[in-house]
Amino acid sequence: KAGVTQTPRYLIKTRGQQVTLSCSPISGHRSVSWYQQTPGQGLQFLFEYFSETQRNKGNFPGRFSGRQFSNSRSEMNVSTLELGDSALYLCASSVMGDHNNEQFFGPGTRLTVL
Amino acid sequence: GNSVTQMEGPVTLSEEAFLTINCTYTATGYPSLFWYVQYPGEGLQLLLKATKADDKGSNKGFEATYRKETTSFHLEKGSVQVSDSAVYFCALSVGNFGNEKLTFGTGTRLTIIP
């Protein structure tokens, strides 16, 4: 079974631009979560989607948004990029999204904002 | 709120040494506890988990016991190998609604020298 895939793996943008990251969950998984990983703040939860609905959201500004499609694939978008948005963005999928189901992480997209 | 505190790194050990990485938590409700491992250039992998007090999670020679009385979930391994070099994250999730986020500790970088 293929794992969680994220595209692109690396991305370089400049301040003020916007970016879209993509995540394809494991087949049959309906929950997709996004996390931001930085050296200073560690791993922080962005949001979680299940059956195309956002069920949970972390403490990030409105510039961070996401969506999920009917095939469970998910995208996250960051508008008006800031230098502080440079991070590794990790996507995780699970069957239902509850603590009894393991979350499987993708390799991440490394975003650099110049 | 929920939080996880784990031992500051980096930790450097010789091969076959005994490993302990401390993890304590604060949570509202009854959390499930996890240890994740991140190898260089990769996403996170679930190492082990425990979902209720006194449960012991184990995998690949690693163990951790859910101690409610001390709110701890320390990771141990009796004899480490060079291949165990990675960053280890303690995490928790709380809730029963199928949308629980993972709250992570800051991570502990472990280096094993031959």
CSV table of N, CA and C in Angstrom, one decimal, chain A residues 34-105:
chain,number,residue,atom,x,y,z
A,34,TRP,N,-2.8,18.5,9.0
A,34,TRP,CA,-1.6,19.3,8.6
A,34,TRP,C,-0.9,19.8,9.8
A,35,TYR,N,0.5,19.7,9.8
A,35,TYR,CA,1.3,20.3,10.9
A,35,TYR,C,2.4,21.1,10.3
A,36,GLN,N,2.8,22.1,11.0
A,36,GLN,CA,4.0,22.9,10.7
A,36,GLN,C,5.1,22.6,11.6
A,37,GLN,N,6.3,22.4,11.1
A,37,GLN,CA,7.4,22.1,11.9
A,37,GLN,C,8.5,23.1,11.7
A,38,THR,N,8.9,23.8,12.7
A,38,THR,CA,10.0,24.8,12.7
A,38,THR,C,10.9,24.5,13.8
A,39,PRO,N,12.2,25.0,13.7
A,39,PRO,CA,13.1,24.8,14.8
A,39,PRO,C,12.7,25.5,16.1
A,40,GLY,N,12.1,26.7,15.9
A,40,GLY,CA,11.7,27.5,17.1
A,40,GLY,C,10.4,27.0,17.8
A,41,GLN,N,9.4,26.7,17.0
A,41,GLN,CA,8.1,26.4,17.5
A,41,GLN,C,7.8,24.9,17.6
A,42,GLY,N,8.7,24.1,17.0
A,42,GLY,CA,8.4,22.6,17.0
A,42,GLY,C,7.3,22.3,16.0
A,43,LEU,N,6.6,21.2,16.4
A,43,LEU,CA,5.5,20.7,15.6
A,43,LEU,C,4.2,21.3,16.1
A,44,GLN,N,3.5,22.0,15.2
A,44,GLN,CA,2.2,22.7,15.6
A,44,GLN,C,1.1,22.3,14.6
A,45,PHE,N,0.0,22.0,15.2
A,45,PHE,CA,-1.2,21.5,14.4
A,45,PHE,C,-1.8,22.7,13.7
A,46,LEU,N,-2.1,22.5,12.4
A,46,LEU,CA,-2.7,23.5,11.6
A,46,LEU,C,-4.2,23.3,11.5
A,47,PHE,N,-4.6,22.2,10.9
A,47,PHE,CA,-6.0,21.8,10.8
A,47,PHE,C,-6.2,20.3,10.4
A,48,GLU,N,-7.4,19.9,10.5
A,48,GLU,CA,-7.8,18.5,10.2
A,48,GLU,C,-9.0,18.5,9.4
A,49,TYR,N,-9.1,17.6,8.4
A,49,TYR,CA,-10.2,17.5,7.5
A,49,TYR,C,-10.7,16.0,7.5
A,50,PHE,N,-12.0,15.9,7.4
A,50,PHE,CA,-12.6,14.6,7.3
A,50,PHE,C,-13.8,14.7,6.4
A,51,SER,N,-13.9,13.9,5.4
A,51,SER,CA,-15.0,13.9,4.5
A,51,SER,C,-15.3,15.3,4.0
A,52,GLU,N,-14.2,16.0,3.6
A,52,GLU,CA,-14.3,17.3,3.0
A,52,GLU,C,-14.7,18.4,4.0
A,53,THR,N,-14.8,18.1,5.2
A,53,THR,CA,-15.1,19.1,6.3
A,53,THR,C,-14.0,19.4,7.2
A,54,GLN,N,-13.7,20.6,7.5
A,54,GLN,CA,-12.7,20.9,8.5
A,54,GLN,C,-13.3,20.7,9.9
A,55,ARG,N,-12.7,19.8,10.6
A,55,ARG,CA,-13.2,19.4,12.0
A,55,ARG,C,-12.5,20.1,13.1
A,56,ASN,N,-11.3,20.5,12.9
A,56,ASN,CA,-10.5,21.0,13.9
A,56,ASN,C,-9.4,22.0,13.3
A,57,LYS,N,-9.1,23.0,14.1
A,57,LYS,CA,-8.2,24.0,13.6
A,57,LYS,C,-7.3,24.5,14.7
A,58,GLY,N,-6.0,24.7,14.3
A,58,GLY,CA,-5.0,25.2,15.3
A,58,GLY,C,-5.0,26.7,15.3
A,59,ASN,N,-4.1,27.3,16.1
A,59,ASN,CA,-4.0,28.7,16.2
A,59,ASN,C,-3.1,29.4,15.2
A,60,PHE,N,-3.5,29.4,14.0
A,60,PHE,CA,-2.8,30.0,12.9
A,60,PHE,C,-3.7,31.1,12.3
A,61,PRO,N,-3.0,32.1,11.7
A,61,PRO,CA,-3.8,33.2,11.1
A,61,PRO,C,-4.6,32.7,9.9
A,62,GLY,N,-5.5,33.6,9.5
A,62,GLY,CA,-6.4,33.2,8.4
A,62,GLY,C,-5.7,33.0,7.1
A,63,ARG,N,-4.4,33.5,7.0
A,63,ARG,CA,-3.6,33.3,5.8
A,63,ARG,C,-3.4,31.8,5.5
A,64,PHE,N,-3.6,31.0,6.5
A,64,PHE,CA,-3.4,29.5,6.3
A,64,PHE,C,-4.8,28.9,6.1
A,65,SER,N,-5.0,28.3,5.0
A,65,SER,CA,-6.3,27.7,4.8
A,65,SER,C,-6.1,26.3,4.1
A,66,GLY,N,-7.1,25.5,4.1
A,66,GLY,CA,-7.0,24.2,3.5
A,66,GLY,C,-8.3,23.8,2.9
A,67,ARG,N,-8.3,22.6,2.3
A,67,ARG,CA,-9.5,22.0,1.8
A,67,ARG,C,-9.3,20.5,1.5
A,68,GLN,N,-10.3,19.8,1.4
A,68,GLN,CA,-10.2,18.4,1.1
A,68,GLN,C,-11.2,18.0,0.0
A,69,PHE,N,-10.8,17.2,-0.9
A,69,PHE,CA,-11.6,16.8,-2.0
A,69,PHE,C,-12.3,15.5,-1.7
A,70,SER,N,-13.2,15.2,-2.6
A,70,SER,CA,-14.0,14.0,-2.4
A,70,SER,C,-13.2,12.7,-2.4
A,71,ASN,N,-12.0,12.7,-3.0
A,71,ASN,CA,-11.2,11.5,-3.0
A,71,ASN,C,-10.2,11.5,-1.8
A,72,SER,N,-10.5,12.4,-0.8
A,72,SER,CA,-9.7,12.6,0.4
A,72,SER,C,-8.4,13.3,0.2
A,73,ARG,N,-8.0,13.6,-1.0
A,73,ARG,CA,-6.8,14.4,-1.2
A,73,ARG,C,-7.0,15.8,-0.6
A,74,SER,N,-5.9,16.4,-0.1
A,74,SER,CA,-6.1,17.7,0.6
A,74,SER,C,-5.0,18.6,0.1
A,75,GLU,N,-5.4,19.9,0.1
A,75,GLU,CA,-4.4,21.0,-0.2
A,75,GLU,C,-4.5,22.0,1.0
A,76,MET,N,-3.3,22.6,1.2
A,76,MET,CA,-3.3,23.7,2.1
A,76,MET,C,-2.7,24.9,1.3
A,77,ASN,N,-3.2,26.1,1.6
A,77,ASN,CA,-2.8,27.3,1.0
A,77,ASN,C,-2.3,28.3,2.0
A,78,VAL,N,-1.2,28.9,1.7
A,78,VAL,CA,-0.7,30.0,2.5
A,78,VAL,C,-0.6,31.3,1.6
A,79,SER,N,-1.3,32.3,2.0
A,79,SER,CA,-1.3,33.5,1.2
A,79,SER,C,-0.4,34.6,1.9
A,80,THR,N,0.0,35.5,1.1
A,80,THR,CA,0.8,36.6,1.6
A,80,THR,C,1.9,36.1,2.5
A,81,LEU,N,2.8,35.3,1.9
A,81,LEU,CA,3.8,34.6,2.6
A,81,LEU,C,4.7,35.6,3.4
A,82,GLU,N,5.1,35.2,4.6
A,82,GLU,CA,6.1,35.9,5.5
A,82,GLU,C,7.3,35.0,5.7
A,83,LEU,N,8.4,35.7,6.1
A,83,LEU,CA,9.6,34.9,6.3
A,83,LEU,C,9.4,33.8,7.3
A,84,GLY,N,8.6,34.1,8.3
A,84,GLY,CA,8.3,33.1,9.4
A,84,GLY,C,7.6,31.9,9.0
A,85,ASP,N,7.1,31.9,7.7
A,85,ASP,CA,6.3,30.8,7.3
A,85,ASP,C,7.3,29.7,6.7
A,86,SER,N,8.5,30.0,6.7
A,86,SER,CA,9.5,29.0,6.3
A,86,SER,C,9.5,27.8,7.3
A,87,ALA,N,9.2,26.6,6.8
A,87,ALA,CA,9.0,25.5,7.6
A,87,ALA,C,8.9,24.2,6.8
A,88,LEU,N,8.9,23.1,7.6
A,88,LEU,CA,8.5,21.8,7.0
A,88,LEU,C,7.0,21.6,7.3
A,89,TYR,N,6.3,21.4,6.2
A,89,TYR,CA,4.8,21.2,6.4
A,89,TYR,C,4.5,19.7,6.2
A,90,LEU,N,4.0,19.1,7.2
A,90,LEU,CA,3.7,17.7,7.3
A,90,LEU,C,2.3,17.4,7.2
A,91,CYS,N,1.9,16.4,6.4
A,91,CYS,CA,0.6,16.0,6.3
A,91,CYS,C,0.5,14.6,6.9
A,92,ALA,N,-0.6,14.3,7.6
A,92,ALA,CA,-0.8,13.0,8.1
A,92,ALA,C,-2.2,12.5,7.8
A,93,SER,N,-2.3,11.2,7.5
A,93,SER,CA,-3.7,10.6,7.3
A,93,SER,C,-4.0,9.5,8.2
A,94,SER,N,-5.2,9.3,8.5
A,94,SER,CA,-5.7,8.2,9.3
A,94,SER,C,-7.0,7.8,8.8
A,95,VAL,N,-7.5,6.6,9.3
A,95,VAL,CA,-8.7,6.1,8.8
A,95,VAL,C,-9.9,7.0,9.2
A,96,MET,N,-9.9,7.3,10.5
A,96,MET,CA,-11.0,8.1,11.0
A,96,MET,C,-10.6,9.4,11.7
A,97,GLY,N,-9.3,9.4,12.1
A,97,GLY,CA,-8.8,10.7,12.7
A,97,GLY,C,-8.9,10.7,14.2
A,98,ASP,N,-9.3,9.6,14.8
A,98,ASP,CA,-9.4,9.6,16.3
A,98,ASP,C,-8.1,8.9,16.9
A,99,HIS,N,-8.0,9.0,18.2
A,99,HIS,CA,-6.7,8.6,18.8
A,99,HIS,C,-6.5,7.0,18.7
A,100,ASN,N,-7.6,6.3,18.3
A,100,ASN,CA,-7.4,4.9,18.2
A,100,ASN,C,-6.8,4.5,16.8
A,101,ASN,N,-6.8,5.4,15.9
A,101,ASN,CA,-6.3,5.2,14.6
A,101,ASN,C,-4.9,5.8,14.4
A,102,GLU,N,-3.9,5.1,14.0
A,102,GLU,CA,-2.6,5.6,13.8
A,102,GLU,C,-2.6,6.7,12.7
A,103,GLN,N,-1.9,7.8,13.0
A,103,GLN,CA,-1.7,8.8,11.9
A,103,GLN,C,-0.4,8.5,11.2
A,104,PHE,N,-0.5,8.4,9.9
A,104,PHE,CA,0.7,8.1,9.1
A,104,PHE,C,1.1,9.4,8.4
A,105,PHE,N,2.4,9.7,8.6
A,105,PHE,CA,2.9,11.0,8.1
A,105,PHE,C,3.6,10.9,6.8
